[in-house]
Coordinates of C-alpha atoms in Angstrom, one line a residue:
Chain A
X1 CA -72.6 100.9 88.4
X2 CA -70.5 97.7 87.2
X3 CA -68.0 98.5 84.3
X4 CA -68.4 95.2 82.6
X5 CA -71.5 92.6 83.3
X6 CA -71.5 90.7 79.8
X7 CA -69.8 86.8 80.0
X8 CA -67.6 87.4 77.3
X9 CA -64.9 89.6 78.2
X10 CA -64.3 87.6 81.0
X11 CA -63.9 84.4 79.6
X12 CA -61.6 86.5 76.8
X13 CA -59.1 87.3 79.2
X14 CA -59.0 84.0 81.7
X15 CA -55.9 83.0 79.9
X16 CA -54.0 86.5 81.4
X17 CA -56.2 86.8 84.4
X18 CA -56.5 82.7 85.6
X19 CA -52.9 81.5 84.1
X20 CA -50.7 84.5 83.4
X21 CA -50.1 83.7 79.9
X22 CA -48.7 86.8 78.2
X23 CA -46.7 87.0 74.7
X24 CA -43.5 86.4 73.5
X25 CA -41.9 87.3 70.1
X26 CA -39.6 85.4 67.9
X27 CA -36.9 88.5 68.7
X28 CA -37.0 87.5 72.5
X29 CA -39.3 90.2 73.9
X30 CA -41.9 89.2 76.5
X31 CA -45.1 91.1 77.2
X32 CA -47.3 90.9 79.6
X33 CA -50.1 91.5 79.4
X34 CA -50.6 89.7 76.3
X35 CA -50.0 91.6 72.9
X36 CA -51.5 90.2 69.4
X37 CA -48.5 92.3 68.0
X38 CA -45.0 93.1 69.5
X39 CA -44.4 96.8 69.7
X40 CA -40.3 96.7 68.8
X41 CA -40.5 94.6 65.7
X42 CA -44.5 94.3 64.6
X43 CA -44.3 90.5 63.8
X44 CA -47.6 88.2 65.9
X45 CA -46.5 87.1 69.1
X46 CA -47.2 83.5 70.5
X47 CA -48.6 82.5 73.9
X48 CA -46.0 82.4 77.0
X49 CA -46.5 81.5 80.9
X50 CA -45.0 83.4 83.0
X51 CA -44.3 82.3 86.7
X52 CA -46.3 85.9 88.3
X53 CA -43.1 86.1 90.6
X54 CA -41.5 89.3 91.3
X55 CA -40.5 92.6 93.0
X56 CA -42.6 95.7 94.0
X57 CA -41.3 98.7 92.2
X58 CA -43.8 101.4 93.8
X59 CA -47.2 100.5 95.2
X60 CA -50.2 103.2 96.9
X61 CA -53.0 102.4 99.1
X62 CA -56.6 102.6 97.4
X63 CA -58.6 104.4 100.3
X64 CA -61.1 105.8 97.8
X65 CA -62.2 103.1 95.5
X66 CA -64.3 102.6 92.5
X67 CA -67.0 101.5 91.9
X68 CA -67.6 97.7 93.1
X69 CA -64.1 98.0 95.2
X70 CA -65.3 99.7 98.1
X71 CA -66.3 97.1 100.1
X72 CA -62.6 96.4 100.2
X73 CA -61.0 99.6 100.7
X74 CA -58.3 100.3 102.0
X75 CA -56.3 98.0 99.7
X76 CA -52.8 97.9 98.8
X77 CA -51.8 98.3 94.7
X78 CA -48.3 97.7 93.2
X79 CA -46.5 97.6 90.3
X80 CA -44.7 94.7 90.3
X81 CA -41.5 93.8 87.9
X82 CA -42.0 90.5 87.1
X83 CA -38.6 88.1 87.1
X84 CA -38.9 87.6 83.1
X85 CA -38.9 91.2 82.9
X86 CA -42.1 92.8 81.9
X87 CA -44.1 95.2 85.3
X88 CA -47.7 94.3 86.0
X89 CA -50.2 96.5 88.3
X90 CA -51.8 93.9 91.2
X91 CA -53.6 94.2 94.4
X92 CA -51.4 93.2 97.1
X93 CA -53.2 90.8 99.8
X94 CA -51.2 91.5 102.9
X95 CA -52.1 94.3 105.4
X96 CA -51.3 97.7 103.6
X97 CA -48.6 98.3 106.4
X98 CA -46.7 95.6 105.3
X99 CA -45.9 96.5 101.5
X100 CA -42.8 98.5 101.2
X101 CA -40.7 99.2 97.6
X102 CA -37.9 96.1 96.7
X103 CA -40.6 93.2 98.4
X104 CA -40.6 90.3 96.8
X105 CA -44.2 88.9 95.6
X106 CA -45.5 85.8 94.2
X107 CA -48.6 85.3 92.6
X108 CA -52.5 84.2 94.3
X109 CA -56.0 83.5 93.1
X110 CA -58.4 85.5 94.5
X111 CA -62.1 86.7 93.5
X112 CA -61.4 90.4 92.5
X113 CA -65.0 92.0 92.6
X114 CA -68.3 90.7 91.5
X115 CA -71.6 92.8 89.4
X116 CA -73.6 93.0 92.3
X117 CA -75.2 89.7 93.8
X118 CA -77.1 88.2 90.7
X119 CA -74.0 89.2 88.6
X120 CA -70.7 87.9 87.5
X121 CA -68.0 87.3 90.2
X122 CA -64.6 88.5 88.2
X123 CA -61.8 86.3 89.3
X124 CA -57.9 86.6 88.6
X125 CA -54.1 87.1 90.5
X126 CA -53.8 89.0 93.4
X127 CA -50.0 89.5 94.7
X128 CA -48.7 88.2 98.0
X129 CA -45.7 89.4 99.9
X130 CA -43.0 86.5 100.5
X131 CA -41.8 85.8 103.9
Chain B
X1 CA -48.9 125.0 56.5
X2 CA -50.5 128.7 57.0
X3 CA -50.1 130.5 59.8
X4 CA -53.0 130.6 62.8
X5 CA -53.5 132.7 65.6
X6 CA -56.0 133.2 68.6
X7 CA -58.6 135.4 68.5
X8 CA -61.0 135.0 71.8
X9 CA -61.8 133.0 74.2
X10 CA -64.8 132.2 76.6
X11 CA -65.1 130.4 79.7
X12 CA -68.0 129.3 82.0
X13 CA -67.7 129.5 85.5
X14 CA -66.3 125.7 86.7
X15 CA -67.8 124.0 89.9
X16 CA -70.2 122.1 91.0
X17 CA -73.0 124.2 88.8
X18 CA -76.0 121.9 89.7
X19 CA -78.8 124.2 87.6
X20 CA -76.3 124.1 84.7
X21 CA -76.8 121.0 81.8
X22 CA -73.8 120.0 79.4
X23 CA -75.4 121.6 76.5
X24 CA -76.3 124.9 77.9
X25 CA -72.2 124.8 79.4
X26 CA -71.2 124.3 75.7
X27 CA -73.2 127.0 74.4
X28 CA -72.2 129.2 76.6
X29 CA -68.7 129.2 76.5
X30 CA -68.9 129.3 72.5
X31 CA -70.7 132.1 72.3
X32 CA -68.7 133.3 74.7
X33 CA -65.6 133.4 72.7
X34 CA -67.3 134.5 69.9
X35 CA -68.5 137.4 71.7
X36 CA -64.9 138.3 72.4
X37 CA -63.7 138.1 68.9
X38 CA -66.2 140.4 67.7
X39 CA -66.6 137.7 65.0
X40 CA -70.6 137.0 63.9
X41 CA -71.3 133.5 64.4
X42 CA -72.0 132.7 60.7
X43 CA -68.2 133.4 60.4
X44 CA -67.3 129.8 62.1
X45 CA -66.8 127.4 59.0
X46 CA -66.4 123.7 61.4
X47 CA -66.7 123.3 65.6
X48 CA -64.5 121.0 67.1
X49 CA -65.7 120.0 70.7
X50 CA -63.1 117.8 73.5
X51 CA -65.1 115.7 75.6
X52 CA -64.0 112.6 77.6
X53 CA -66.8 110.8 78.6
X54 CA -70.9 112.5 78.6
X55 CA -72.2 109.5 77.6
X56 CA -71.3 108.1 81.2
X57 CA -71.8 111.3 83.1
X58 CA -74.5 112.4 81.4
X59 CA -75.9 109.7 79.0
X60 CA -75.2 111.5 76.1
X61 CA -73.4 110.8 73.3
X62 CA -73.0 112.9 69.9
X63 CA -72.7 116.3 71.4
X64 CA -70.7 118.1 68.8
X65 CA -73.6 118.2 66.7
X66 CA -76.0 118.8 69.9
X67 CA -73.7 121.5 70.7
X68 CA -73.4 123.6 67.4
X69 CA -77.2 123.0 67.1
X70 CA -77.6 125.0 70.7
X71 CA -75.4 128.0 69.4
X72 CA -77.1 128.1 66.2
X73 CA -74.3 126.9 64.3
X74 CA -75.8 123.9 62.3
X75 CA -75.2 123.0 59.4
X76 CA -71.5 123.5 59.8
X77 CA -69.5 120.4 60.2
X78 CA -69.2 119.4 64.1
X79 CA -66.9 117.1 65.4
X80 CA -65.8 115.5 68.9
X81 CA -62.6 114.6 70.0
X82 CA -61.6 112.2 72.5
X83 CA -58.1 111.8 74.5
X84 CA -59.7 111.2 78.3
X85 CA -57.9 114.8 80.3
X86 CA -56.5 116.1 76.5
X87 CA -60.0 115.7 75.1
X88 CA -59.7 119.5 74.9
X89 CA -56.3 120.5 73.3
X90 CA -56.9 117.3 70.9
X91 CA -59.5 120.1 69.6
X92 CA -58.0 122.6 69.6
X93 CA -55.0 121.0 67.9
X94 CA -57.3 119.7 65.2
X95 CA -59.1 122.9 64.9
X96 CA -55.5 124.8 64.4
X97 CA -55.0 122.4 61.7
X98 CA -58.3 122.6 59.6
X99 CA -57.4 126.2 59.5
X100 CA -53.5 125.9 58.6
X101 CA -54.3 123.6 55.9
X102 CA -56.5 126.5 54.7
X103 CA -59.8 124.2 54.3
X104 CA -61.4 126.8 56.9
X105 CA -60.5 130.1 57.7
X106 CA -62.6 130.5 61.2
X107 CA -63.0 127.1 63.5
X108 CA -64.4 127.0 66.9
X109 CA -62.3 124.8 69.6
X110 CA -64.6 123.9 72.5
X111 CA -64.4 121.5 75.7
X112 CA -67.0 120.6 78.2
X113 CA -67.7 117.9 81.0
X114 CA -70.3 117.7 82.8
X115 CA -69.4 115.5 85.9
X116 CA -71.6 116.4 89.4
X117 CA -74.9 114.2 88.2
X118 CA -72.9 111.3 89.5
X119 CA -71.5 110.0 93.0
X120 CA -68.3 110.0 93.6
X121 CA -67.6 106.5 93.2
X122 CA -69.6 106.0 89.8
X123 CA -67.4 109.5 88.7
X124 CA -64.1 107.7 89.5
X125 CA -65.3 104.2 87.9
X126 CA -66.0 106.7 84.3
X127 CA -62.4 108.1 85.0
X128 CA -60.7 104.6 84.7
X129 CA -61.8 104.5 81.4
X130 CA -58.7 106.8 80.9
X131 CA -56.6 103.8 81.8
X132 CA -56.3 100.0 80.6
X133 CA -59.7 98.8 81.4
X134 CA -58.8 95.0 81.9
X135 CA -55.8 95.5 83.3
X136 CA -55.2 98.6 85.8
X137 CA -59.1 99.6 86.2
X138 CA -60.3 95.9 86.5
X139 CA -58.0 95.7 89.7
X140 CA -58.8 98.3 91.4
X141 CA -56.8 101.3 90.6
X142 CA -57.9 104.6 90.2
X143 CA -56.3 107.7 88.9
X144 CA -55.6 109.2 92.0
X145 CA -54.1 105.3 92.3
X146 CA -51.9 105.9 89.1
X147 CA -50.6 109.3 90.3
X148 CA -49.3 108.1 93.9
X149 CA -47.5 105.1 91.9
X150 CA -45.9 107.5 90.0
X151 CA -45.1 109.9 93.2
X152 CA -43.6 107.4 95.8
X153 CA -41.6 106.0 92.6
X154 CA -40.4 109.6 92.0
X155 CA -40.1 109.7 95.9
X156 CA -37.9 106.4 95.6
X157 CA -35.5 107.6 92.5
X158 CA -35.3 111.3 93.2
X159 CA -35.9 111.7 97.2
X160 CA -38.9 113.9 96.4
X161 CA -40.6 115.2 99.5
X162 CA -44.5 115.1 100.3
X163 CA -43.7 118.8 101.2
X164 CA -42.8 119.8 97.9
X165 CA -45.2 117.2 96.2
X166 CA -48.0 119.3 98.9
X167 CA -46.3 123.0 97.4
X168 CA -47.5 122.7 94.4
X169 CA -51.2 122.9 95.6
X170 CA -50.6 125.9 98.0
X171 CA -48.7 128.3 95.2
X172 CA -52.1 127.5 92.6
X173 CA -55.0 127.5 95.5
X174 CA -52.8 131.0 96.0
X175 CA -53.1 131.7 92.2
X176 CA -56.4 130.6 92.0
X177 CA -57.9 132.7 94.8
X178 CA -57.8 135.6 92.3
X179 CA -59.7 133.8 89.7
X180 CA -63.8 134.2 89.9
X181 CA -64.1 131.4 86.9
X182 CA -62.1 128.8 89.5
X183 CA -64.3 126.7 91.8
X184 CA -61.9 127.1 94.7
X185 CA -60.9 130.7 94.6
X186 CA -59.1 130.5 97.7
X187 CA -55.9 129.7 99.7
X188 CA -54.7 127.1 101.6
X189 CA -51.9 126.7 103.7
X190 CA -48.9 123.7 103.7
X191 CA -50.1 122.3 106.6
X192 CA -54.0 121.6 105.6
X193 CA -52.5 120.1 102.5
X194 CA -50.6 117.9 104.4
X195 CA -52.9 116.7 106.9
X196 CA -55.9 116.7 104.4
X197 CA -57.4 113.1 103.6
X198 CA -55.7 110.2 102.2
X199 CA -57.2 109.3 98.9
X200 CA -54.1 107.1 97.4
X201 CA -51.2 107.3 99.7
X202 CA -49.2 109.1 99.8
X203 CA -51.8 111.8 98.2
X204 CA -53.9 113.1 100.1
X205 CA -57.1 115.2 98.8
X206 CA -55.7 118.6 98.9
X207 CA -53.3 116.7 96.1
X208 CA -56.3 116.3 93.5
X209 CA -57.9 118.3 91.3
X210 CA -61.9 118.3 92.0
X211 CA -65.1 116.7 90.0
X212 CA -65.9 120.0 88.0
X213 CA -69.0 121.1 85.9
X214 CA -67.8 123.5 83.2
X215 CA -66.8 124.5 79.4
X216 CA -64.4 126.7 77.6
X217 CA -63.6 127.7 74.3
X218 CA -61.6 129.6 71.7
X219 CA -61.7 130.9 67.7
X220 CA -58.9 130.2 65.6
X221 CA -58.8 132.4 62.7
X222 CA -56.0 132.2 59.2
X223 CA -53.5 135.1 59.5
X224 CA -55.9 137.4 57.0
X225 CA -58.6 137.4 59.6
X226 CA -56.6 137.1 62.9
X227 CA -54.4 140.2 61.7
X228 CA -57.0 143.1 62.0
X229 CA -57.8 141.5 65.4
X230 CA -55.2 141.6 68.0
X231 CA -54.2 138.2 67.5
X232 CA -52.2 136.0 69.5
X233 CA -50.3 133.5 67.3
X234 CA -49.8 129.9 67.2
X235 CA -46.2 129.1 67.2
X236 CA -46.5 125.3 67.6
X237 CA -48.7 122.6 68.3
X238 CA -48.1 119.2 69.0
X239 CA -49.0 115.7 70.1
X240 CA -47.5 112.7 71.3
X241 CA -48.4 109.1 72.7
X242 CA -47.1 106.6 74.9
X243 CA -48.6 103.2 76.4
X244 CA -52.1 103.6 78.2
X245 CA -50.9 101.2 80.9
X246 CA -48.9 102.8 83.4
X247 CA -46.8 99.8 84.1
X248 CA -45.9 99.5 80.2
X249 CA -43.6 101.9 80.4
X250 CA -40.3 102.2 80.5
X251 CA -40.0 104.8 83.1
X252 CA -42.6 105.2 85.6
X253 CA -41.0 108.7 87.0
X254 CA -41.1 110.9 83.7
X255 CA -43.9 111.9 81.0
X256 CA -42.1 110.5 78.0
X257 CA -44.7 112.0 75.1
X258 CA -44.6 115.0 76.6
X259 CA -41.0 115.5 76.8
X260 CA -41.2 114.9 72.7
X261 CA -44.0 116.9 72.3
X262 CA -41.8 119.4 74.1
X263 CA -39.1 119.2 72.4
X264 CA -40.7 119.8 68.4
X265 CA -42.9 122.3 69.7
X266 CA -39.5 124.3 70.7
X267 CA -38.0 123.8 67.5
X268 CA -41.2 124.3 65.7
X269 CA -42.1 127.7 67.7
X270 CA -38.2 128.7 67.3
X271 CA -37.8 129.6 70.9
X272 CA -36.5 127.8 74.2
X273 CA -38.0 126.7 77.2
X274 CA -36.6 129.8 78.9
X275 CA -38.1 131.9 76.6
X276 CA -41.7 131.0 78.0
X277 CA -42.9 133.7 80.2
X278 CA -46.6 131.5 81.1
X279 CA -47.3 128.0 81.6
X280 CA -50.5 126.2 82.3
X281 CA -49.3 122.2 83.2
X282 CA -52.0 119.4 83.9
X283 CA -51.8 119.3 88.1
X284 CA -54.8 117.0 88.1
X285 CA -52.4 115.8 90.3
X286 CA -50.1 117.6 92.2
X287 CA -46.9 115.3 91.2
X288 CA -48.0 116.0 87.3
X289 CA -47.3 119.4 88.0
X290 CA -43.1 118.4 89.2
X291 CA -43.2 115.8 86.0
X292 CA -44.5 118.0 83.8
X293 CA -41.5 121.1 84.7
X294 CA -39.4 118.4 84.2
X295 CA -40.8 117.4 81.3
X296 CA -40.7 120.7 79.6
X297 CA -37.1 122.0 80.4
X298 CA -37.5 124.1 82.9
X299 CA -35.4 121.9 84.9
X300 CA -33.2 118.6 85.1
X301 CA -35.2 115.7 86.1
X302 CA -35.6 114.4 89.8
X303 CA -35.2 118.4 90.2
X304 CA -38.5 119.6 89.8
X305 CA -39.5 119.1 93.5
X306 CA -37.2 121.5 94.5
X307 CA -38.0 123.8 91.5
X308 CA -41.4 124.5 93.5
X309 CA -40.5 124.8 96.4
X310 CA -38.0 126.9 96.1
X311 CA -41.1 128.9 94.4
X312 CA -39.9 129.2 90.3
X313 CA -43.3 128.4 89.3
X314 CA -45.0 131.3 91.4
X315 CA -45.8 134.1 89.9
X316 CA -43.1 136.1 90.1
X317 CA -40.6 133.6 90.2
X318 CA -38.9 132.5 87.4
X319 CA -40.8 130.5 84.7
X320 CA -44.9 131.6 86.5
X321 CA -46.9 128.0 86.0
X322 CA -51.1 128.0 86.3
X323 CA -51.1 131.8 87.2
X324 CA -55.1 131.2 87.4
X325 CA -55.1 128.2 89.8
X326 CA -54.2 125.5 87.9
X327 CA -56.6 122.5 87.9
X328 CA -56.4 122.1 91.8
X329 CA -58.2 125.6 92.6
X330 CA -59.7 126.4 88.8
X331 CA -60.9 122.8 88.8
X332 CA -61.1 120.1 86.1
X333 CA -63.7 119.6 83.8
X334 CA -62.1 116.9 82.1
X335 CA -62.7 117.6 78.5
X336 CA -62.5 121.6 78.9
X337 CA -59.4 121.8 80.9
X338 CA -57.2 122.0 77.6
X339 CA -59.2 124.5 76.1
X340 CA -59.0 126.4 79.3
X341 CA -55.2 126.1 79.4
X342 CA -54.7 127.9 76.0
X343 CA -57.6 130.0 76.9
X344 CA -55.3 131.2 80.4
X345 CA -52.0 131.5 78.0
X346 CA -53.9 133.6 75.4
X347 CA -55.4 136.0 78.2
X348 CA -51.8 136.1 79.8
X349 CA -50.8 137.4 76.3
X350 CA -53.1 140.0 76.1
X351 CA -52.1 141.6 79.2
X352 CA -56.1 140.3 80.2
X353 CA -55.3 137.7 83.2
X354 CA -56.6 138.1 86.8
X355 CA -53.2 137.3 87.9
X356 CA -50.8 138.9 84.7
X357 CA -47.6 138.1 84.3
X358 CA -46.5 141.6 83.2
X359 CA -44.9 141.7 80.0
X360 CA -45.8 137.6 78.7
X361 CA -44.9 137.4 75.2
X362 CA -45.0 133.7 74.9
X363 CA -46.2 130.8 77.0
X364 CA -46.7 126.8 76.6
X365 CA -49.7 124.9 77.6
X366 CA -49.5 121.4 78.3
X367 CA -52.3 119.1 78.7
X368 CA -52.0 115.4 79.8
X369 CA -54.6 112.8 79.1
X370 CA -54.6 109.8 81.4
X371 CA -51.5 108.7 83.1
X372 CA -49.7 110.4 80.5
X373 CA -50.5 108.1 77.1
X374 CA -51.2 111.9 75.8
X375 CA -49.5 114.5 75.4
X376 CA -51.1 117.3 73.5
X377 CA -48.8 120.6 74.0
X378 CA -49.4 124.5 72.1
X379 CA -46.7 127.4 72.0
X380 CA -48.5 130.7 71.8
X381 CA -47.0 134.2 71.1
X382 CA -47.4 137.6 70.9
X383 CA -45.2 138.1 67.7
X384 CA -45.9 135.8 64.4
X385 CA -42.4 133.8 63.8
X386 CA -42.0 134.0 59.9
X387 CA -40.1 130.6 58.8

């Protein structure tokens, strides 16, 4: 059972997904994910890049997957802080073995799961441990 | 705001109940509780009803009014809530309230989830609905997923042990074994728990509550009902919220809306945390269960791995937690679990519980939706506080 086969949420959230463009607010805070709003002083936010480089904070190894994952199982999944600040939850590429809290990670584009074979393939950043 | 108290509760049997359909679990665990009352159902002014997600177990939506129709309630008003896990004390906070601000003086606080139709994968897909659907679900995570993030960053702050993390199943599978409602009523030993399946290192499946078929409920009545009745009192309830993304917040090793929650339902109720003889926490994890004790008081936090294991939340140790199994051995119908919380605390009260805390006068309940963006917490008690 695929949890989303309809074109446009995808193409909603390629700017996050494809180019890691989260928010920033005129008082200096930076979100990502992107917020319409910023939570500390409610004034609109405006579009900001950020590089997807960072450090795992904790991580766990998927062996039971969902849905439309299982193919992949077992898979690394971190939270990684990102060096502007904000923490983001990404697959981690690298053999499971190999992820430990305080590695550094920088950023990858890689299919993330697809709505069976006549549906859409969902794209977007996977995390990859630096050498 | 009047005063509200408890006045019965009913529980189906949870587990994997294969003949049983959602409506006939809601129904039954309604009339249950009306049963115990002794109140005739035309005495139930509005029906309140916490369910997470039938309409992708079980394909159906609108079930407060399908449910009140199957007790015979209709045409009284009928009304779902929805807070993932805290579906069910989202109820029964709403119901406490219809009757505190004396629009109804009887209201009827049901959950139900009916879970087993699907596979195991399709069950944990309709989970991550809990979470941030494009961003934690959409990669991959699970809950199971969240939970172990949380636990090897408790692990990494506090120097948590997967012993203690593996305690807190053994001391409620050895609650639970005396309950006949919970779908494991049996105990398990440290070792099984620890060398039972990964599911999200570093939990491992004796660390999750189950996929659970089942429904609970309780009446509410205003204080010139509940007080020819036995009543157990309402001291407090309260709710809280925090970002549905785990990685949003600021700490990943603490439930930060239910430590507020905590903290005005103490003030509200007028008593301390060490003035709760019962607890029920959410353990659909077992690291919930160490956040949670932290959460609430009962000890400092990074401490609460030790606070099991050392055996405080036992019954008989110091502050009893999940006396009837918890959601490991009861099991967690998602949307009936808070219901069933209050339901356990109420019982306890009474002197009714199949594992009694002897002398309870008070006790918390504390039901966590998601990976903690809800916090819905009650204080019950046998003696009405008078402001």
């Amino acid at each position: 059972m695929p949890h989303r086969t309809a074109v446009a949420p995808e193409w909603r959230l390629k700017e996050g997904r494809y180019n890691l463009v989260g928010s920033k607010c005129a008082c200096g805070s930076l979100y990502f994910p992107a917020r319409m709003y910023c939570p500390a002083c409610k004034k609109e936010t405006t579009p900001h890049k950020f590089s997807g480089k960072g450090e795992i904070v904790t991580y766990t190894v998927i062996r039971s997957a969902p849905a439309g994952f299982e193919e992949y199982a077992p898979y690394a999944v971190a939270i990684i802080k990102l060096q502007e600040g904000p923490m983001i939850s990404g697959q981690i590429v690298n053999s499971p073995e190999e992820v430990k809290v305080g590695k550094r990670v920088t950023p990858i584009f890689r299919k993330l799961t697809e709505d069976g074979e006549a549906g859409i393939i969902h794209y977007g950043i996977k995390f990859e441990l630096e050498e | 705001m009047k005063n509200v108290a408890v006045i019965g509760f009913g529980q189906t049997k949870f587990g994997e109940l294969w003949d049983r359909s959602l409506r006939d679990l809601a129904a039954e665990a309604g009339m249950l509780a009306l049963k115990d009352s002794g109140l005739e159902p035309e005495k139930i002014d509005a029906f309140y009803i916490g369910n997470m997600a039938a309409g992708r177990f079980a394909g159906q939506e609108h079930i407060s009014a399908l449910a009140a129709d199957h007790m015979g309630l209709n045409p009284i008003p009928a009304t779902r809530t929805e807070a993932a896990c805290a579906s069910g004390a989202t109820a029964f906070r709403q119901a406490v309230l219809a009757v505190a601000s004396g629009r109804h003086d009887v209201v009827m606080a049901s959950g139900v989830e009916k879970m087993t139709d699907l596979k195991t994968s399709e069950v944990t897909t309709a989970l991550m609905g809990a979470a941030d659907q494009e961003w934690e679900a959409g990669i991959g995570l699970t809950f199971p997923g969240l939970y172990a993030l949380m636990a090897r960053a408790h692990m990494a702050k506090y120097g948590t042990t997967l012993e203690q993390i593996s305690t807190v199943s053994v001391i409620n599978h050895r609650h639970g074994a005396k309950n006949k409602k919970a779908q494991y009523p049996y105990e398990i030993t440290l070792e099984q728990a620890m060398k039972s399946q990964l599911v999200a290192d570093p939990l491992r499946l004796l660390d999750c509550s189950p996929i659970t078929d089942g429904a609970a409920s309780v009446i509410v009545a205003s204080e010139e009902i509940a007080k020819k009745l036995n009543p157990v009192w309402v001291l407090s309830v309260q709710q809280a919220s925090d970002t549905v993304a785990l990685h949003d917040r600021k700490s990943l090793t603490e439930l930060a809306a239910a430590k507020i929650a905590a903290k005005k339902a103490y003030e509200e109720a007028g008593l301390p945390a060490t003035k709760m003889d019962v607890t029920e926490v959410h353990d659909c994890f077992s690291i919930n269960e160490i956040l949670s004790v932290e959460a609430l008081g009962y000890c400092p936090d990074g401490k609460g791995g030790k606070f099991v294991q050392d055996g405080k939340v036992a019954v008989g140790g110091e502050r009893p937690v999940n006396t009837t199994g918890g959601l490991k051995a009861g099991g967690h119908p998602v949307g009936a679990t808070g219901i069933r919380q209050i339901g356990d605390i109420y019982l306890q009260l009474k002197g009714k519980s199949c594992n009694q805390v002897k002398g309870a006068s008070a006790g918390l309940a504390l039901n966590v939706g998601g990976s903690g963006a809800t916090a819905n917490l009650a204080i019950l008690g046998r003696e009405l506080r008078r402001k």
